[in-house]
PDB file of C-alpha atoms and ligand atoms in Angstrom:
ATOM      1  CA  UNK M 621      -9.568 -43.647 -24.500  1.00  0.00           C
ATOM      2  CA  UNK M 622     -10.104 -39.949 -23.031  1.00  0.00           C
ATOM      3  CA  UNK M 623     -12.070 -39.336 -20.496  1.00  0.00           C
ATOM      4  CA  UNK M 624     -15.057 -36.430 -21.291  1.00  0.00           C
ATOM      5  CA  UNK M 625     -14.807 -32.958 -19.431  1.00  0.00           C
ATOM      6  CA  UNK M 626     -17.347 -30.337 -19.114  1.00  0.00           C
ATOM      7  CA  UNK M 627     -16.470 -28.005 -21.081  1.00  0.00           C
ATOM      8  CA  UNK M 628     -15.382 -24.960 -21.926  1.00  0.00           C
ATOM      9  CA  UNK M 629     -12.681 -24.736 -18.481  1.00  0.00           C
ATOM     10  CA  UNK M 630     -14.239 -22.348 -15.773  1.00  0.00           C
ATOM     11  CA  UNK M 631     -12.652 -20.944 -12.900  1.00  0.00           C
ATOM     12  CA  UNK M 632     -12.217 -24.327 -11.258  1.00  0.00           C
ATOM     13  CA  UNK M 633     -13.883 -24.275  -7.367  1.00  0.00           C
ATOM     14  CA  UNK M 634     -10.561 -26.520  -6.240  1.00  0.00           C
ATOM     15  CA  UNK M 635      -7.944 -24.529  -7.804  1.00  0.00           C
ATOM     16  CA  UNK M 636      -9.592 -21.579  -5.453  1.00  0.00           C
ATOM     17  CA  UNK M 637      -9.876 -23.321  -2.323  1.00  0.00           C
ATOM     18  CA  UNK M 638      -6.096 -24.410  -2.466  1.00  0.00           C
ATOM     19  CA  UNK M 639      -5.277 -20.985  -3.266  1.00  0.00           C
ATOM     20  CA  UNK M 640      -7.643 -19.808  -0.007  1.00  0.00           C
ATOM     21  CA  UNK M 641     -10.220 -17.630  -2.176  1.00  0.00           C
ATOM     22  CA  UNK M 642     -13.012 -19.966  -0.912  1.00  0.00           C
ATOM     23  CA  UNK M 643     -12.855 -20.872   2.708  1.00  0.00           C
ATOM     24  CA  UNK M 644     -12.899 -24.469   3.297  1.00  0.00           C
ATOM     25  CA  UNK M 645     -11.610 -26.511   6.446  1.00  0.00           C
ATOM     26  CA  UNK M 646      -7.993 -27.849   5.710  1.00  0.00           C
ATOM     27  CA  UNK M 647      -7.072 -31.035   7.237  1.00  0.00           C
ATOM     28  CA  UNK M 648      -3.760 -31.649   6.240  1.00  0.00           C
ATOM     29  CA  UNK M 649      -0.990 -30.651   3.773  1.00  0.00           C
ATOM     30  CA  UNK M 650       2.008 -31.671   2.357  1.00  0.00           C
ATOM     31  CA  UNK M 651       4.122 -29.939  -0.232  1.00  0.00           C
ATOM     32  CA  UNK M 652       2.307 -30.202  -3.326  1.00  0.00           C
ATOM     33  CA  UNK M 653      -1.421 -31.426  -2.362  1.00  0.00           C
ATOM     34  CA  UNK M 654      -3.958 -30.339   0.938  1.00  0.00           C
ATOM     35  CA  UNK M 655      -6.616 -32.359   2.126  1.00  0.00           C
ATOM     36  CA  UNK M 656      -9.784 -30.827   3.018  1.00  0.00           C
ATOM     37  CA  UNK M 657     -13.493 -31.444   4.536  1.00  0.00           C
ATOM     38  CA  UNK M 658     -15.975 -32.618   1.487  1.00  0.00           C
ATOM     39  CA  UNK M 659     -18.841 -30.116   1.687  1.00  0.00           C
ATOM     40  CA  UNK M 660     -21.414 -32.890   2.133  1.00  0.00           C
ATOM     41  CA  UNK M 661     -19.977 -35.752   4.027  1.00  0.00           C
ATOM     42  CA  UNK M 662     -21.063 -39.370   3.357  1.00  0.00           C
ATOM     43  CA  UNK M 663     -18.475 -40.663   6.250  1.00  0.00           C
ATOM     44  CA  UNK M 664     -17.932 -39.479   9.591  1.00  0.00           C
ATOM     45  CA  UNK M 665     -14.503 -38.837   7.935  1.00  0.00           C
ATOM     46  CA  UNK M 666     -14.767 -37.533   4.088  1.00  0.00           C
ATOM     47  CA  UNK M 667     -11.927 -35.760   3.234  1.00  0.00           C
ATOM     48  CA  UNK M 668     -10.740 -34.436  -0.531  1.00  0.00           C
ATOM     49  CA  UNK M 669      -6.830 -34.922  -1.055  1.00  0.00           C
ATOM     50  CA  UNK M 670      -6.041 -32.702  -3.990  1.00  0.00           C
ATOM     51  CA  UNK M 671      -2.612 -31.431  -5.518  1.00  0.00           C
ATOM     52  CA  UNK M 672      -2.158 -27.701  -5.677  1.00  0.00           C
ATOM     53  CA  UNK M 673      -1.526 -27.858  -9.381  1.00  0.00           C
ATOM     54  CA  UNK M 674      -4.368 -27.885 -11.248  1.00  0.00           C
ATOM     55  CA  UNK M 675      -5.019 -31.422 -13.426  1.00  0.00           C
ATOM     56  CA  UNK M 676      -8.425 -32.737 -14.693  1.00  0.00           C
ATOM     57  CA  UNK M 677      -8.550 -36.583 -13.128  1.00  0.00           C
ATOM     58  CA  UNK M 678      -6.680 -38.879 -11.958  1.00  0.00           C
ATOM     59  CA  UNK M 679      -6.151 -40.764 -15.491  1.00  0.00           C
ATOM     60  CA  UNK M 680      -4.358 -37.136 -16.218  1.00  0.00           C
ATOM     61  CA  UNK M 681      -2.594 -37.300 -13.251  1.00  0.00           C
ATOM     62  CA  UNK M 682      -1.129 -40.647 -13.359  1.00  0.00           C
ATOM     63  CA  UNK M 683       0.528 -40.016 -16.865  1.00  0.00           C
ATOM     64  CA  UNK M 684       1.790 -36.539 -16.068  1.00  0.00           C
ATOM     65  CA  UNK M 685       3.009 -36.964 -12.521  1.00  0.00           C
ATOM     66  CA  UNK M 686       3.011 -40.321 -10.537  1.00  0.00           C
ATOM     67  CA  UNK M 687       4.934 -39.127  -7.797  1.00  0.00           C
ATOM     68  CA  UNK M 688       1.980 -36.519  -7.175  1.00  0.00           C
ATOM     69  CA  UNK M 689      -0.644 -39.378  -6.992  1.00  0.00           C
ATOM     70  CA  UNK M 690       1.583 -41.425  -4.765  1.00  0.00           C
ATOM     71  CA  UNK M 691       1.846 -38.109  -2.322  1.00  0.00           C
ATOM     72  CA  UNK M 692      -1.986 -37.969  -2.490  1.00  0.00           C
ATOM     73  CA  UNK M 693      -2.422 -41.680  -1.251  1.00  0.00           C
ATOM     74  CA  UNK M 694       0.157 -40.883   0.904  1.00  0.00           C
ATOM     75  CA  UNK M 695      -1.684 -37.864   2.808  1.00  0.00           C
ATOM     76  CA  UNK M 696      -5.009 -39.723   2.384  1.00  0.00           C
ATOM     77  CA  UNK M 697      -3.743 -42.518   4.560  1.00  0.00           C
ATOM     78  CA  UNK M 698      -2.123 -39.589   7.177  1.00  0.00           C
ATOM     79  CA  UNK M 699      -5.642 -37.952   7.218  1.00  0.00           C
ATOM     80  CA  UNK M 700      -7.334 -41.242   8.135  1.00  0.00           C
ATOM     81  CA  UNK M 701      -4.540 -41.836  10.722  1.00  0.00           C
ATOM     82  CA  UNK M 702      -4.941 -38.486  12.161  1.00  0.00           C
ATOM     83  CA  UNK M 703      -8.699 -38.560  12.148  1.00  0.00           C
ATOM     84  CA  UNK M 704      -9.917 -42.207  12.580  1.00  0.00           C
ATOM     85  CA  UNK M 705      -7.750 -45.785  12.603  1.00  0.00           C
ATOM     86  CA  UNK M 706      -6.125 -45.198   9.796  1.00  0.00           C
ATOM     87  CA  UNK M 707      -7.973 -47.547   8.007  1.00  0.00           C
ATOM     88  CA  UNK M 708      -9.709 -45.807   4.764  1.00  0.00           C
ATOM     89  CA  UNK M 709     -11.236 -46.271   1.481  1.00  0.00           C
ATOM     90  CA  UNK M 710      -9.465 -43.895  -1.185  1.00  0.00           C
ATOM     91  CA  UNK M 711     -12.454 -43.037  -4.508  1.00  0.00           C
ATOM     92  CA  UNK M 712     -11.308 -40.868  -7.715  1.00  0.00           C
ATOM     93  CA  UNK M 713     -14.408 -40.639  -9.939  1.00  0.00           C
ATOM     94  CA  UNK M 714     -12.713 -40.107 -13.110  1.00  0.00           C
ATOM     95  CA  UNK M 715     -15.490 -38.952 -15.926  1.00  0.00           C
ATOM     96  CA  UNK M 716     -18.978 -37.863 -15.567  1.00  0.00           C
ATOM     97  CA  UNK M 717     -20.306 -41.288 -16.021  1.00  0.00           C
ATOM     98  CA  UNK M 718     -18.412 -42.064 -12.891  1.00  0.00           C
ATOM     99  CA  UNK M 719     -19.563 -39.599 -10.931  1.00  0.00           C
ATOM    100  CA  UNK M 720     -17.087 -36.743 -11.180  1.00  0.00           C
ATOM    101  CA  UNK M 721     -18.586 -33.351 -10.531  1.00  0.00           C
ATOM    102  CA  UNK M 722     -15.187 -31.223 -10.513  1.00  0.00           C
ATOM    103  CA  UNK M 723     -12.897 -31.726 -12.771  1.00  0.00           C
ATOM    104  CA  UNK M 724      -9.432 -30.626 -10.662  1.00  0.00           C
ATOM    105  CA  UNK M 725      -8.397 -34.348  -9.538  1.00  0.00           C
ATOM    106  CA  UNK M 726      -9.160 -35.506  -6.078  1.00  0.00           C
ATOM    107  CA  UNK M 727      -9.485 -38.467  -4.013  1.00  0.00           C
ATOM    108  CA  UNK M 728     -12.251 -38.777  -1.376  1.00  0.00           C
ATOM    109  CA  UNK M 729     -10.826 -40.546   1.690  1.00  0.00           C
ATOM    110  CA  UNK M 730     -13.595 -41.942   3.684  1.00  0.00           C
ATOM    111  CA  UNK M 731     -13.169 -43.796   6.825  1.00  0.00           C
ATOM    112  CA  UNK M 732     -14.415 -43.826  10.417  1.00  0.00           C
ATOM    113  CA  UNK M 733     -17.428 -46.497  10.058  1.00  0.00           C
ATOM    114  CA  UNK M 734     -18.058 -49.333   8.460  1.00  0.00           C
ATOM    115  CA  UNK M 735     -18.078 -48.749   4.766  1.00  0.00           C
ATOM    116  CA  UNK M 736     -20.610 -50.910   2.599  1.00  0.00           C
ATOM    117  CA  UNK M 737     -20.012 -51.353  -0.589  1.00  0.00           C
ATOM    118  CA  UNK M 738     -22.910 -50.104  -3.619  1.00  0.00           C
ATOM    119  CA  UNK M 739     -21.041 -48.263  -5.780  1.00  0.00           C
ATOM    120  CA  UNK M 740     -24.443 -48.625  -8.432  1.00  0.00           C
TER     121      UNK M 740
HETATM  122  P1  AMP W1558     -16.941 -35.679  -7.360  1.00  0.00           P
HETATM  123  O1  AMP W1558     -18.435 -35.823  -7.528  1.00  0.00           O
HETATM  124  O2  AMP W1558     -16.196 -36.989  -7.252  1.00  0.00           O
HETATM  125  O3  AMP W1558     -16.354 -34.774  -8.436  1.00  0.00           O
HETATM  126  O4  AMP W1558     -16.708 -35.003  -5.957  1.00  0.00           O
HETATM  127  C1  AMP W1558     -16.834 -33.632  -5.755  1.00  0.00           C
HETATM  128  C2  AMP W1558     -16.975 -33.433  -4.282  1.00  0.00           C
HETATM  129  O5  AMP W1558     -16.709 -32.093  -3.989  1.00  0.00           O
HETATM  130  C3  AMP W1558     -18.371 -33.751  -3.729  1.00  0.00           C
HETATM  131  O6  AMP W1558     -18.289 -34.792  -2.761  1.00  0.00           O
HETATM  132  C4  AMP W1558     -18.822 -32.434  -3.130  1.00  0.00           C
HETATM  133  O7  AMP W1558     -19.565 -32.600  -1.937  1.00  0.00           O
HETATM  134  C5  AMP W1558     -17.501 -31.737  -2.890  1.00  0.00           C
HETATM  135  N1  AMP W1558     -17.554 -30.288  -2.838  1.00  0.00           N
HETATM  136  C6  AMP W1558     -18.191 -29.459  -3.694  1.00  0.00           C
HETATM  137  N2  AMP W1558     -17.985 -28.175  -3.338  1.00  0.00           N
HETATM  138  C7  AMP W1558     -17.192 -28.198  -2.237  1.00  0.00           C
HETATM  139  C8  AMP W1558     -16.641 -27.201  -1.393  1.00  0.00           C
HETATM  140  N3  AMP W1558     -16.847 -25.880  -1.594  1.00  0.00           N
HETATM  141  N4  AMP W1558     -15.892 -27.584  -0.341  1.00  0.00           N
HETATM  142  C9  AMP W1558     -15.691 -28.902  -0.099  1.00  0.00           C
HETATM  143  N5  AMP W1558     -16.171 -29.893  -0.864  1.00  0.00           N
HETATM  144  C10 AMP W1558     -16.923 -29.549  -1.915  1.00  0.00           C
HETATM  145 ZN1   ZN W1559      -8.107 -26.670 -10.432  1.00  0.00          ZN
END
């Protein structure tokens, strides 16, 4: 089953801030993903971890690079390290229904508190 996409493609807002056309505040990197402040925090840590490369979710990303999704759980758990315990909850809203806003994969790392749990 496919997940549905907004369509048609516009000039996707996370392929610019990786490329540094919209300023953002970068909180880690690795070779082929950067982690960055969410606009709106819901954590006293919410950070995205996206790969530079541009794919739609992580359903996408899974099938057309694993390693990639690996090295975002990988910097996810480095952000919460560097920025709280190290302890973190890692979300990819993968479809609308889901939640997913922009459609360039990315994890939210959230950690810092106490995290309840309503997803609904
Ligand atoms: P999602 O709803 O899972 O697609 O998540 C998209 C996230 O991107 C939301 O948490 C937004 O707050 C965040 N966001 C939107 N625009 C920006 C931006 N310019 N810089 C950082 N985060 C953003
Ligand atoms: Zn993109």
């Amino acid at each position: 089953m496919t997940v549905e996409t907004p369509g048609p493609a516009q000039p996707c807002l996370f392929c610019k801030i990786v490329a540094g056309d919209i300023p953002t505040t970068v909180v880690a990197e690795s070779e082929n993903a950067v982690a960055f402040n969410d606009i709106d925090p819901k954590a006293p840590v919410h950070a995205l971890v996206v790969p530079r490369d541009h794919h739609v979710n992580v359903t996408e990303l899974a099938a057309a690079d694993p390693d990639l999704l690996a090295e975002l759980v990988d910097l996810g758990s480095r952000v919460a390290g560097q920025l709280a315990d190290g302890q973190f909850r890692l979300i990819f809203n993968n479809g609308t229904r889901a939640g997913q806003s922009v459609f360039h994969v990315h994890g939210h790392v959230l950690a810092g508190t106490d995290l309840g749990w309503t997803p609904a």
